[in-house]
Amino acid sequence: MAKILKKYDKRTVGLLRLPFIQKVLKQPFFTTDLVSNLVKECENTIDEVLFPIEEDKEETKEQKGAIMVATEPVKGIFRNTVAALLTMKEIRRVSSTKDHFSLPPLNLSHGHLIHSFQLNSPIPIL
């Protein structure tokens, strides 16, 4: 949308883009704080479910089955989080038309780890 407005502004010498971008900068989806908090929360949940503190080593089969059922939604959330991070990284790549409204590139500290997860999707992770 910003690129369309930028082209329109160049052709008409108007200033439609500036108010639009200023409103976008105030939106909660513009910052990555929310996604970062969700990722941390997801990592903590995965650690608790997949690597529990081994207090009771004698678990019954019913308890193990309950844990397996409980991890299914977590796996879905984790897959969605990984997909969202990869999408954000792609969106925030370095732009050829850079200005002060451009988003900085998203540098994921564990990018290699994210790419190592196999998502059940027909779209490959590049």
PDB file of C-alpha atoms in Angstrom:
ATOM      1  CA  MET A   1       0.000   0.000   0.000  1.00  0.00           C
ATOM      2  CA  ALA A   2       2.826   2.370   0.879  1.00  0.00           C
ATOM      3  CA  LYS A   3       4.507   1.766  -2.486  1.00  0.00           C
ATOM      4  CA  ILE A   4       1.279   2.517  -4.353  1.00  0.00           C
ATOM      5  CA  LEU A   5       0.861   5.757  -2.400  1.00  0.00           C
ATOM      6  CA  LYS A   6       4.514   6.628  -3.021  1.00  0.00           C
ATOM      7  CA  LYS A   7       4.050   6.271  -6.790  1.00  0.00           C
ATOM      8  CA  TYR A   8       0.856   8.321  -6.630  1.00  0.00           C
ATOM      9  CA  ASP A   9       2.645  11.035  -4.637  1.00  0.00           C
ATOM     10  CA  LYS A  10       5.449  11.155  -7.209  1.00  0.00           C
ATOM     11  CA  ARG A  11       3.029  11.509 -10.115  1.00  0.00           C
ATOM     12  CA  THR A  12       0.709  14.047  -8.525  1.00  0.00           C
ATOM     13  CA  VAL A  13       3.208  15.767  -6.215  1.00  0.00           C
ATOM     14  CA  GLY A  14       0.686  15.121  -3.461  1.00  0.00           C
ATOM     15  CA  LEU A  15       1.218  14.022   0.109  1.00  0.00           C
ATOM     16  CA  LEU A  16      -1.192  11.143   0.609  1.00  0.00           C
ATOM     17  CA  ARG A  17       1.448   8.752   1.878  1.00  0.00           C
ATOM     18  CA  LEU A  18       2.682  10.727   4.889  1.00  0.00           C
ATOM     19  CA  PRO A  19      -0.554  10.685   6.961  1.00  0.00           C
ATOM     20  CA  PHE A  20      -1.124   7.043   6.058  1.00  0.00           C
ATOM     21  CA  ILE A  21       2.379   5.989   7.163  1.00  0.00           C
ATOM     22  CA  GLN A  22       2.096   8.006  10.373  1.00  0.00           C
ATOM     23  CA  LYS A  23      -1.082   6.094  11.260  1.00  0.00           C
ATOM     24  CA  VAL A  24       0.565   2.768  10.410  1.00  0.00           C
ATOM     25  CA  LEU A  25       3.494   3.536  12.716  1.00  0.00           C
ATOM     26  CA  LYS A  26       1.044   3.807  15.633  1.00  0.00           C
ATOM     27  CA  GLN A  27      -0.541   0.389  14.985  1.00  0.00           C
ATOM     28  CA  PRO A  28       0.360  -2.542  17.280  1.00  0.00           C
ATOM     29  CA  PHE A  29       1.280  -4.808  14.354  1.00  0.00           C
ATOM     30  CA  PHE A  30       4.110  -2.470  13.373  1.00  0.00           C
ATOM     31  CA  THR A  31       6.226  -3.449  16.369  1.00  0.00           C
ATOM     32  CA  THR A  32       7.652  -6.894  16.911  1.00  0.00           C
ATOM     33  CA  ASP A  33       7.324  -6.770  20.706  1.00  0.00           C
ATOM     34  CA  LEU A  34       4.058  -8.694  20.674  1.00  0.00           C
ATOM     35  CA  VAL A  35       5.468 -11.403  18.408  1.00  0.00           C
ATOM     36  CA  SER A  36       8.661 -11.594  20.474  1.00  0.00           C
ATOM     37  CA  ASN A  37       6.622 -12.086  23.654  1.00  0.00           C
ATOM     38  CA  LEU A  38       4.546 -14.786  21.954  1.00  0.00           C
ATOM     39  CA  VAL A  39       7.712 -16.555  20.807  1.00  0.00           C
ATOM     40  CA  LYS A  40       9.188 -16.490  24.330  1.00  0.00           C
ATOM     41  CA  GLU A  41       5.927 -17.774  25.776  1.00  0.00           C
ATOM     42  CA  CYS A  42       5.823 -20.531  23.156  1.00  0.00           C
ATOM     43  CA  GLU A  43       9.436 -21.522  23.864  1.00  0.00           C
ATOM     44  CA  ASN A  44       8.708 -21.720  27.599  1.00  0.00           C
ATOM     45  CA  THR A  45       5.636 -23.866  26.979  1.00  0.00           C
ATOM     46  CA  ILE A  46       7.560 -26.189  24.672  1.00  0.00           C
ATOM     47  CA  ASP A  47      10.350 -26.527  27.218  1.00  0.00           C
ATOM     48  CA  GLU A  48       7.834 -27.377  29.946  1.00  0.00           C
ATOM     49  CA  VAL A  49       6.001 -29.942  27.817  1.00  0.00           C
ATOM     50  CA  LEU A  50       8.880 -31.578  25.958  1.00  0.00           C
ATOM     51  CA  PHE A  51      11.539 -31.355  28.665  1.00  0.00           C
ATOM     52  CA  PRO A  52       9.712 -31.587  32.005  1.00  0.00           C
ATOM     53  CA  ILE A  53      11.582 -31.733  35.274  1.00  0.00           C
ATOM     54  CA  GLU A  54      11.809 -35.416  36.036  1.00  0.00           C
ATOM     55  CA  GLU A  55      10.331 -35.654  39.525  1.00  0.00           C
ATOM     56  CA  ASP A  56       8.116 -38.669  38.933  1.00  0.00           C
ATOM     57  CA  LYS A  57       9.862 -41.152  36.678  1.00  0.00           C
ATOM     58  CA  GLU A  58       7.077 -43.690  37.008  1.00  0.00           C
ATOM     59  CA  GLU A  59       4.360 -42.300  34.793  1.00  0.00           C
ATOM     60  CA  THR A  60       1.453 -44.398  33.732  1.00  0.00           C
ATOM     61  CA  LYS A  61       0.529 -44.892  30.088  1.00  0.00           C
ATOM     62  CA  GLU A  62      -2.543 -42.728  30.653  1.00  0.00           C
ATOM     63  CA  GLN A  63      -0.404 -39.814  31.811  1.00  0.00           C
ATOM     64  CA  LYS A  64       1.919 -40.190  28.806  1.00  0.00           C
ATOM     65  CA  GLY A  65      -1.099 -40.256  26.486  1.00  0.00           C
ATOM     66  CA  ALA A  66      -2.471 -37.117  28.103  1.00  0.00           C
ATOM     67  CA  ILE A  67       0.861 -35.368  27.561  1.00  0.00           C
ATOM     68  CA  MET A  68       0.892 -36.374  23.890  1.00  0.00           C
ATOM     69  CA  VAL A  69      -2.650 -35.027  23.425  1.00  0.00           C
ATOM     70  CA  ALA A  70      -1.686 -31.799  25.203  1.00  0.00           C
ATOM     71  CA  THR A  71       1.339 -31.225  22.951  1.00  0.00           C
ATOM     72  CA  GLU A  72      -0.668 -31.268  19.703  1.00  0.00           C
ATOM     73  CA  PRO A  73      -2.070 -27.713  20.105  1.00  0.00           C
ATOM     74  CA  VAL A  74       1.379 -26.501  21.192  1.00  0.00           C
ATOM     75  CA  LYS A  75       2.921 -27.921  18.019  1.00  0.00           C
ATOM     76  CA  GLY A  76       0.317 -26.074  15.947  1.00  0.00           C
ATOM     77  CA  ILE A  77       1.002 -22.826  17.758  1.00  0.00           C
ATOM     78  CA  PHE A  78       4.730 -23.336  17.361  1.00  0.00           C
ATOM     79  CA  ARG A  79       4.375 -24.021  13.616  1.00  0.00           C
ATOM     80  CA  ASN A  80       2.279 -20.872  13.221  1.00  0.00           C
ATOM     81  CA  THR A  81       4.833 -18.839  15.174  1.00  0.00           C
ATOM     82  CA  VAL A  82       7.691 -20.101  12.989  1.00  0.00           C
ATOM     83  CA  ALA A  83       5.674 -19.340   9.855  1.00  0.00           C
ATOM     84  CA  ALA A  84       4.882 -15.834  11.159  1.00  0.00           C
ATOM     85  CA  LEU A  85       8.535 -15.125  11.930  1.00  0.00           C
ATOM     86  CA  LEU A  86       9.619 -16.269   8.481  1.00  0.00           C
ATOM     87  CA  THR A  87       6.918 -14.129   6.888  1.00  0.00           C
ATOM     88  CA  MET A  88       7.984 -11.094   8.926  1.00  0.00           C
ATOM     89  CA  LYS A  89      11.595 -11.684   7.937  1.00  0.00           C
ATOM     90  CA  GLU A  90      10.603 -11.831   4.264  1.00  0.00           C
ATOM     91  CA  ILE A  91       8.478  -8.680   4.515  1.00  0.00           C
ATOM     92  CA  ARG A  92      11.222  -6.759   6.282  1.00  0.00           C
ATOM     93  CA  ARG A  93      13.982  -7.567   3.813  1.00  0.00           C
ATOM     94  CA  VAL A  94      16.077  -4.660   2.637  1.00  0.00           C
ATOM     95  CA  SER A  95      14.001  -2.615   0.207  1.00  0.00           C
ATOM     96  CA  SER A  96      15.291  -1.194  -3.056  1.00  0.00           C
ATOM     97  CA  THR A  97      13.341   2.008  -2.376  1.00  0.00           C
ATOM     98  CA  LYS A  98      14.594   2.875   1.077  1.00  0.00           C
ATOM     99  CA  ASP A  99      13.418   5.922   2.993  1.00  0.00           C
ATOM    100  CA  HIS A 100      12.813   6.816   6.643  1.00  0.00           C
ATOM    101  CA  PHE A 101       9.482   4.935   6.627  1.00  0.00           C
ATOM    102  CA  SER A 102      11.053   1.646   5.512  1.00  0.00           C
ATOM    103  CA  LEU A 103      11.113  -1.175   8.028  1.00  0.00           C
ATOM    104  CA  PRO A 104      14.551  -2.288   9.176  1.00  0.00           C
ATOM    105  CA  PRO A 105      15.514  -5.867   8.285  1.00  0.00           C
ATOM    106  CA  LEU A 106      14.432  -8.454  10.844  1.00  0.00           C
ATOM    107  CA  ASN A 107      17.548 -10.145  12.183  1.00  0.00           C
ATOM    108  CA  LEU A 108      16.532 -13.344  13.913  1.00  0.00           C
ATOM    109  CA  SER A 109      19.239 -14.490  16.306  1.00  0.00           C
ATOM    110  CA  HIS A 110      18.292 -18.141  15.825  1.00  0.00           C
ATOM    111  CA  GLY A 111      17.431 -17.988  12.123  1.00  0.00           C
ATOM    112  CA  HIS A 112      19.256 -21.252  11.404  1.00  0.00           C
ATOM    113  CA  LEU A 113      17.206 -22.947  14.119  1.00  0.00           C
ATOM    114  CA  ILE A 114      13.928 -21.680  12.688  1.00  0.00           C
ATOM    115  CA  HIS A 115      14.828 -22.976   9.229  1.00  0.00           C
ATOM    116  CA  SER A 116      15.600 -26.410  10.681  1.00  0.00           C
ATOM    117  CA  PHE A 117      11.970 -27.014  11.679  1.00  0.00           C
ATOM    118  CA  GLN A 118       9.906 -28.940   9.167  1.00  0.00           C
ATOM    119  CA  LEU A 119       6.499 -27.383   8.801  1.00  0.00           C
ATOM    120  CA  ASN A 120       3.750 -29.505   7.296  1.00  0.00           C
ATOM    121  CA  SER A 121       3.212 -27.187   4.391  1.00  0.00           C
ATOM    122  CA  PRO A 122       3.450 -27.545   0.626  1.00  0.00           C
ATOM    123  CA  ILE A 123       5.369 -24.266   0.574  1.00  0.00           C
ATOM    124  CA  PRO A 124       9.107 -24.806   1.171  1.00  0.00           C
ATOM    125  CA  ILE A 125      11.046 -22.663   3.638  1.00  0.00           C
ATOM    126  CA  LEU A 126      13.809 -20.818   1.774  1.00  0.00           C
TER     127      LEU A 126
END
